Short mmCIF file of C-alpha atoms in Angstrom, two decimals:
data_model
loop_
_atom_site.label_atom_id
_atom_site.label_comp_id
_atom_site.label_asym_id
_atom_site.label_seq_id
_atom_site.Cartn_x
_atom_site.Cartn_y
_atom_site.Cartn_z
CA UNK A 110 159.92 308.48 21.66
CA UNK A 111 158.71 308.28 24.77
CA UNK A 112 155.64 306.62 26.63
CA UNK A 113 154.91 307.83 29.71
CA UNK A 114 158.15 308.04 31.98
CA UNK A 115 159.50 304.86 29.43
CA UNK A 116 162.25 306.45 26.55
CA UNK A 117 162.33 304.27 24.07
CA UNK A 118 165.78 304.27 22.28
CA UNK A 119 164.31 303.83 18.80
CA UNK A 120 160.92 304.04 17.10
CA UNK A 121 160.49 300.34 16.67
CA UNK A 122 158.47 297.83 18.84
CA UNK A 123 158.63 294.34 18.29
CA UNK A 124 154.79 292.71 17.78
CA UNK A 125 153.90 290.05 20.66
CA UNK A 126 153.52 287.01 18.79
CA UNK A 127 152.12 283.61 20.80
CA UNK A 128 154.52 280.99 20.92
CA UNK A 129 157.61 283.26 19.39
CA UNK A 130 158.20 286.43 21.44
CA UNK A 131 159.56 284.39 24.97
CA UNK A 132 162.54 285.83 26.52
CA UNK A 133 165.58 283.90 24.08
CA UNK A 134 163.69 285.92 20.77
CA UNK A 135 163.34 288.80 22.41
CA UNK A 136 166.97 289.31 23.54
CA UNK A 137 168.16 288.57 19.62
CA UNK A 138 165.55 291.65 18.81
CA UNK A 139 166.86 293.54 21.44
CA UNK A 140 169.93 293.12 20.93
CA UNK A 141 169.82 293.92 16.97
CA UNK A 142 168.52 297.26 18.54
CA UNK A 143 164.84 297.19 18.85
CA UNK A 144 163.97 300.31 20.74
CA UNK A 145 160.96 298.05 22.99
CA UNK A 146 160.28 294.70 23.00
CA UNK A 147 156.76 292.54 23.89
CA UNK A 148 155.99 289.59 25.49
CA UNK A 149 153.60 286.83 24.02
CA UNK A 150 150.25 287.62 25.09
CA UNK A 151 149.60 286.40 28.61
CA UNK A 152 146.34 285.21 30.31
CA UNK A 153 145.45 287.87 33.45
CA UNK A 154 143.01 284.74 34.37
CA UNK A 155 146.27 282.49 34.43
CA UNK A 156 148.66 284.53 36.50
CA UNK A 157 145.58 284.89 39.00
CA UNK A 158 144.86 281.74 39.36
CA UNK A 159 148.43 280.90 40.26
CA UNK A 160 149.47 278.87 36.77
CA UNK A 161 153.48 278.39 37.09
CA UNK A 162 153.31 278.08 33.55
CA UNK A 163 151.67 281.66 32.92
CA UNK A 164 153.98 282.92 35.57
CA UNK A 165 156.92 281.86 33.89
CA UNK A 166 156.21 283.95 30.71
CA UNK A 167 156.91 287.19 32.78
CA UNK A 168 160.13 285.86 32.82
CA UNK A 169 162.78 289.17 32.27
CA UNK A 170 166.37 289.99 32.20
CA UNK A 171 167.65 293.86 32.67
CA UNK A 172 169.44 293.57 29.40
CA UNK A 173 166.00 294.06 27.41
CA UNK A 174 164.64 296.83 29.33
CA UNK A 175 162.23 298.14 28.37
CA UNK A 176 159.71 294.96 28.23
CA UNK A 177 155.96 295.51 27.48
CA UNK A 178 154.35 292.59 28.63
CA UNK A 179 150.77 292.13 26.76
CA UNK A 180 147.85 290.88 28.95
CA UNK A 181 145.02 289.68 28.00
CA UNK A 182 141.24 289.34 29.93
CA UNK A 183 137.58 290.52 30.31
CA UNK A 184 137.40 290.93 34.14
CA UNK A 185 138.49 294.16 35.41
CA UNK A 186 139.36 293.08 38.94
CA UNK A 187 141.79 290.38 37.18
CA UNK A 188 142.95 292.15 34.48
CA UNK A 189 144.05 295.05 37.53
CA UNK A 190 145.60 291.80 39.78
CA UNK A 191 147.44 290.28 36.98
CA UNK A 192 148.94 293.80 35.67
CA UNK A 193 150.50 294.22 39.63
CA UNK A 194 152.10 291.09 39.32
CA UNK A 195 153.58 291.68 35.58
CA UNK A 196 154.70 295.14 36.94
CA UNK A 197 156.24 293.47 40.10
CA UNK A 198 158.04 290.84 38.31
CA UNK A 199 159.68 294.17 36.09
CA UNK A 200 157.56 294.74 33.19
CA UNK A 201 158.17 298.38 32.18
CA UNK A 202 154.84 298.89 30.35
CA UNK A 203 151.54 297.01 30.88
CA UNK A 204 149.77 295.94 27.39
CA UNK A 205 146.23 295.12 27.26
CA UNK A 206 145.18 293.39 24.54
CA UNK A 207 141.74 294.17 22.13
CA UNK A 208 143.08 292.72 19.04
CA UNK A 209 143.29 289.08 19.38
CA UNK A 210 140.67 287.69 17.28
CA UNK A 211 141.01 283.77 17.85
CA UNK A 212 137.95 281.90 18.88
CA UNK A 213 139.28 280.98 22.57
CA UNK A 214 140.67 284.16 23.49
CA UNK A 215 136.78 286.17 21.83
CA UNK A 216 134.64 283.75 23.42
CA UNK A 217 135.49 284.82 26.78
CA UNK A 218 134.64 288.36 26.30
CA UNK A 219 138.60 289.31 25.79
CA UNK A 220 140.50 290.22 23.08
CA UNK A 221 139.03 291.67 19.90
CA UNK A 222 135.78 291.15 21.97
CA UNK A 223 136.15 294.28 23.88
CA UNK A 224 136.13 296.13 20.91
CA UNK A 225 132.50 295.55 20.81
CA UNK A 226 131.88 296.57 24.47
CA UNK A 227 133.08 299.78 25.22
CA UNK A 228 131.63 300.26 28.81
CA UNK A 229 133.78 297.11 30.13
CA UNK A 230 136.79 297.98 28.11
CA UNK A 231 136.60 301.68 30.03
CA UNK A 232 136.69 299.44 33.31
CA UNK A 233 139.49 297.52 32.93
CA UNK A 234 141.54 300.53 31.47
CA UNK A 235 140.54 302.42 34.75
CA UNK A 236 140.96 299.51 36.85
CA UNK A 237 144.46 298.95 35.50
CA UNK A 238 145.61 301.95 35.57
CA UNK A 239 144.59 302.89 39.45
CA UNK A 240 145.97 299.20 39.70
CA UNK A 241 150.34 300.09 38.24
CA UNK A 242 152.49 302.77 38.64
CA UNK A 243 153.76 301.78 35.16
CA UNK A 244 152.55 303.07 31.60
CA UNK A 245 149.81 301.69 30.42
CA UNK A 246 149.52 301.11 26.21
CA UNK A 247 146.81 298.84 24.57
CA UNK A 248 146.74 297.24 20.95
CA UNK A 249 143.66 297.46 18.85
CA UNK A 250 142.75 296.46 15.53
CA UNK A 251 140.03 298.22 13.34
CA UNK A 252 136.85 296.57 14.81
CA UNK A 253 134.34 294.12 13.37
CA UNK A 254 133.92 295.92 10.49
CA UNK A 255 136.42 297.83 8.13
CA UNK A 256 134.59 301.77 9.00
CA UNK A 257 136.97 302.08 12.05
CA UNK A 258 134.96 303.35 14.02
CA UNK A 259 135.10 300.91 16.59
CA UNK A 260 139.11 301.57 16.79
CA UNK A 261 138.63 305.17 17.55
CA UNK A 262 135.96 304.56 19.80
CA UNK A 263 137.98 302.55 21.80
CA UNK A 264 141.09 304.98 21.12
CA UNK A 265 139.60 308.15 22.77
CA UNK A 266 138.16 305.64 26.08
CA UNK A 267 142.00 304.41 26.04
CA UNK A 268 143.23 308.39 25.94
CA UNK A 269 140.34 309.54 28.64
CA UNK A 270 141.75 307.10 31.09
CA UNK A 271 144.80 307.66 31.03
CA UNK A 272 146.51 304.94 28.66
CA UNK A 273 149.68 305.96 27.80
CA UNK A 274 150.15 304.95 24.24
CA UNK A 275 148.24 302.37 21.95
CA UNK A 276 149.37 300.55 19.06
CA UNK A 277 147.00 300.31 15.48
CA UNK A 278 146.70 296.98 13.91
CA UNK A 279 144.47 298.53 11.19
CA UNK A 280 142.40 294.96 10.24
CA UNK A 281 139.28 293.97 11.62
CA UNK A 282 138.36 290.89 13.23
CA UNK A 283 137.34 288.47 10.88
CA UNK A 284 140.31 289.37 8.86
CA UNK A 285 142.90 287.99 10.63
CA UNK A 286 146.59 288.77 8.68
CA UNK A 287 144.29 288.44 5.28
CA UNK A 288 143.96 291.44 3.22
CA UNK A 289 145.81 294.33 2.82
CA UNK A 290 146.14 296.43 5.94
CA UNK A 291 144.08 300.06 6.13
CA UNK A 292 147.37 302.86 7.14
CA UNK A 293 144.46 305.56 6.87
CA UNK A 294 142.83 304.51 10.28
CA UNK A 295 146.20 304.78 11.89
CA UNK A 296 146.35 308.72 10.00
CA UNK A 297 143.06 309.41 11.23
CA UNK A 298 143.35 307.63 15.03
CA UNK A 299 147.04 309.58 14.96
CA UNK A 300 145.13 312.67 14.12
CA UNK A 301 142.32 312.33 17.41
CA UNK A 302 144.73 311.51 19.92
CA UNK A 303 147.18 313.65 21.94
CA UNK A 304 149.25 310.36 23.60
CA UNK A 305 151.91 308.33 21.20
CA UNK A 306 150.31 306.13 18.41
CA UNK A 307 152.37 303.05 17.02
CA UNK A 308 151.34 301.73 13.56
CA UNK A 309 151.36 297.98 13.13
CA UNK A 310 150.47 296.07 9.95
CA UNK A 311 152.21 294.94 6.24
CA UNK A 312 155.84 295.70 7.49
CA UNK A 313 158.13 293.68 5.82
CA UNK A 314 161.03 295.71 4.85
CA UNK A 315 162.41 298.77 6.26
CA UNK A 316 161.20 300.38 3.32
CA UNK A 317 157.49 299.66 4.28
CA UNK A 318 158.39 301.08 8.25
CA UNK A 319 159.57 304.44 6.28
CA UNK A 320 156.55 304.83 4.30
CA UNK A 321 154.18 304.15 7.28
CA UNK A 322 155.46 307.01 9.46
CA UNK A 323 155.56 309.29 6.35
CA UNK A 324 151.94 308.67 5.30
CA UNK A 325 150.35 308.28 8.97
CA UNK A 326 152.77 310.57 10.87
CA UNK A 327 152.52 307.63 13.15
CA UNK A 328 155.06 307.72 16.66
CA UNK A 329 156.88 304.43 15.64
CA UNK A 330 155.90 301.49 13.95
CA UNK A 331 155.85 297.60 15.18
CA UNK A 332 156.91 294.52 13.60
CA UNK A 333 155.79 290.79 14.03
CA UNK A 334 156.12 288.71 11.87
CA UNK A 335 158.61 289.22 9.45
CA UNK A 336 161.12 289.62 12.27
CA UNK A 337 160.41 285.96 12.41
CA UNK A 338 163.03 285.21 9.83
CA UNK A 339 164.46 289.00 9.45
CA UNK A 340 165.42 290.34 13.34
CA UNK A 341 167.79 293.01 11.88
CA UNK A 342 164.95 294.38 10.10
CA UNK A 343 165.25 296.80 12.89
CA UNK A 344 168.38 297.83 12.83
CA UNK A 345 167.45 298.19 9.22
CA UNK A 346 164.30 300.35 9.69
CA UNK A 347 167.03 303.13 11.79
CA UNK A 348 169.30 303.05 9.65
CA UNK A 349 166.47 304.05 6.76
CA UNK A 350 165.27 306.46 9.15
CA UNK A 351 168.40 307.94 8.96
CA UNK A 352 169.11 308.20 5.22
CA UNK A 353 171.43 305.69 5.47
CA UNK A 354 172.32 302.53 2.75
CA UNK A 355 170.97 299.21 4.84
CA UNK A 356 174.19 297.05 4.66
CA UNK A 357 173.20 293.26 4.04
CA UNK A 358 173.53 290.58 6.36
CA UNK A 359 176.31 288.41 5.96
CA UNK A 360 176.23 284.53 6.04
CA UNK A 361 178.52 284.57 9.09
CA UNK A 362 176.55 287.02 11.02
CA UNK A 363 173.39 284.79 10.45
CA UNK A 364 175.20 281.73 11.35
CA UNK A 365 176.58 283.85 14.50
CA UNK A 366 173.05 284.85 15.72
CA UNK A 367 171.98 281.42 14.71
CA UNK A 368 174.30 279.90 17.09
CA UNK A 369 174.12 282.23 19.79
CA UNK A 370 170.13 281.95 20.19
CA UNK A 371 170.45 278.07 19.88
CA UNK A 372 172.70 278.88 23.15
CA UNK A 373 169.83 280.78 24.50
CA UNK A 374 166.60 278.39 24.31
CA UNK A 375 168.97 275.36 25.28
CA UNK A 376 169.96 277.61 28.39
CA UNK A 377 166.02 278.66 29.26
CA UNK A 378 164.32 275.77 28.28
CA UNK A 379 166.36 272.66 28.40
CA UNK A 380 168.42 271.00 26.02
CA UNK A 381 165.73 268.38 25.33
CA UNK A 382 162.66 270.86 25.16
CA UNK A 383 164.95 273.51 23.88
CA UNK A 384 165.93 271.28 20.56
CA UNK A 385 161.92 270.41 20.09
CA UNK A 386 161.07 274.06 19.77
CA UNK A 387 164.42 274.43 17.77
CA UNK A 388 163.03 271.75 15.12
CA UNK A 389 160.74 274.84 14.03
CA UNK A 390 162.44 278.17 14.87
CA UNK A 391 165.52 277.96 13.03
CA UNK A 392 164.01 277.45 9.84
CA UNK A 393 162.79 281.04 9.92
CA UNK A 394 166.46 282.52 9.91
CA UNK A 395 167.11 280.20 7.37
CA UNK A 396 164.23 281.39 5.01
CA UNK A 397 166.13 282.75 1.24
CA UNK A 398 169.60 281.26 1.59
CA UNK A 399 170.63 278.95 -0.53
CA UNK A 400 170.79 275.92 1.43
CA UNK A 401 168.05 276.65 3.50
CA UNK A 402 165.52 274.19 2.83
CA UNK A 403 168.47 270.99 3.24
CA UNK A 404 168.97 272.80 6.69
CA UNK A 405 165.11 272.56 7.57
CA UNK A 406 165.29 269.28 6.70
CA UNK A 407 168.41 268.58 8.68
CA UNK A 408 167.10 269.84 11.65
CA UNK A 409 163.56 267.91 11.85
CA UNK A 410 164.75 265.52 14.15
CA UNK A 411 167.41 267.94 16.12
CA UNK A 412 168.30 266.12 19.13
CA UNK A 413 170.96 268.19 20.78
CA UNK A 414 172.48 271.41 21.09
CA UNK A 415 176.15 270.56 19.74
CA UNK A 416 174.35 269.53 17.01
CA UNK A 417 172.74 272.29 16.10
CA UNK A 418 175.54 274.06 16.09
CA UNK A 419 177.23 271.67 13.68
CA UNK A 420 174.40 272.03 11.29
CA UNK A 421 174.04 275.50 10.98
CA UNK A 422 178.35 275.80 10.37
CA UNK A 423 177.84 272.94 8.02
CA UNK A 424 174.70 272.48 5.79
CA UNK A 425 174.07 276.60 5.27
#
């Protein structure tokens, strides 16, 4: 698949998820063979206005090339500034985000907002993309209402500027991850664009990736949140794509990956901040085995990474 000049080794995309997708998560994903990985979804305002903390989510590594890092504004001057610097610090694709639906993020005029305002959304497409040399994708959701046709309004703007790609989260607004997730828009959106379409919604097993891209005919499919607890779920997803049996994950190869990404926050973060976020994170991997929930337990007051380490070769 390819968007723009950007070949991406697989058809699967891992979902930018606040708080989750930062550079230690991303490199299990990629690693597990996720053919492009996102960043959380970064304030344009915040990288403009010089925020080392914003500045330090564009944080990348060549090993998970190709990073689409997701951006997120209502100005298009900003939005244009703050896609330069995500491209200069070695984003491969620029994201802009019309999906978010959270109360902060809509009652600036961003996110899910745009949706609604399809003169300024034109803007800051053309802005941005006079403004990188990079591809250009954005991520929509079905509108404020469940017709759609806000999505494919916003779908043909994205393709008559010349956005790359754009990913279908086929909800609207108010829905949130409630509900059960509409595949047709991504069919019909699929069917009124020429550039790559990437469907997005109710993936949680390979299985469910397969279906999608029968029934829609969609490009490649993204995952969010049941990579959370499931990041071979891609690896899974090719090897369905391939006809192939999905061979289950073995309680040493969790407790390897479990291990090695305790390595990796500890190393980015800190030991001391890294083991805070660690109180929370490892639980997901642990989610189904049969000493998971003593291990969630055991790690509510994690203090260090040695032991961690001792807790996930011990309790699970």
């Amino acid at each position: 698949m390819h968007i723009g000049s950007i070949i991406l080794s697989h058809p699967t995309v891992l979902a930018p998820l606040a708080g989750i997708t930062d550079l230690p998560f991303r490199l299990v994903v990629k690693r597990l063979g996720c053919g492009m990985v996102c960043s959380e979804m970064i304030s344009a305002n915040g990288l403009v206005r010089g925020s080392q903390k914003t500045r330090a989510m564009l944080d990348t590594v060549a090993e998970e090339f190709p990073l689409s890092i997701q951006l997120f504004g209502a100005d298009p001057a900003v939005m244009a500034d703050a896609a330069a610097q995500a491209a200069a610090c070695g984003a491969a694709v620029i994201d802009i985000n019309f999906g978010c639906s959270v109360k902060k993020v809509v009652k600036t005029g961003a996110g899910a907002a745009l949706m609604r305002e399809p003169q300024r959304a034109r803007a800051i497409l053309r802005t941005v993309r006079m403004a990188v040399a990079a591809p250009v994708t954005i991520k929509i959701r079905s509108g404020w209402d469940a017709s759609g046709d806000q999505a494919l309004e916003i779908a043909r703007i994205a393709e008559e500027e010349g956005v790359d790609g754009l990913c279908v989260h086929p909800r609207t607004a108010t829905q949130g991850f409630s509900g059960k997730a509409d595949w047709q828009l991504i069919t019909r959106i699929k069917k009124a664009l020429h550039i790559p379409v990437i469907g997005n919604g109710d993936i949680v097993g390979a299985d469910d990736a397969l279906s999608m891209m029968e029934q829609t005919r969609c490009d490649a499919v993204m995952v969010g949140r049941a990579a959370m607890g499931n990041p071979w779920i891609f690896g899974q997803i090719h090897r369905r794509l391939r006809a192939e049996p999905i061979i289950p994950v073995s309680l040493s190869d969790r407790q390897d990956l479990m291990i090695a990404y305790v390595r990796a926050v500890c190393g980015y973060r800190g030991e001391s901040h890294g083991c805070r976020m660690l109180r929370s994170r490892l639980g997901w991997f642990s989610r189904g085995m049969r000493n998971g929930a003593a291990f969630r337990e055991a790690i509510r007051h994690l203090e260090t990474e040695a032991q961690a380490i001792d807790l996930i070769r011990s309790v699970l």
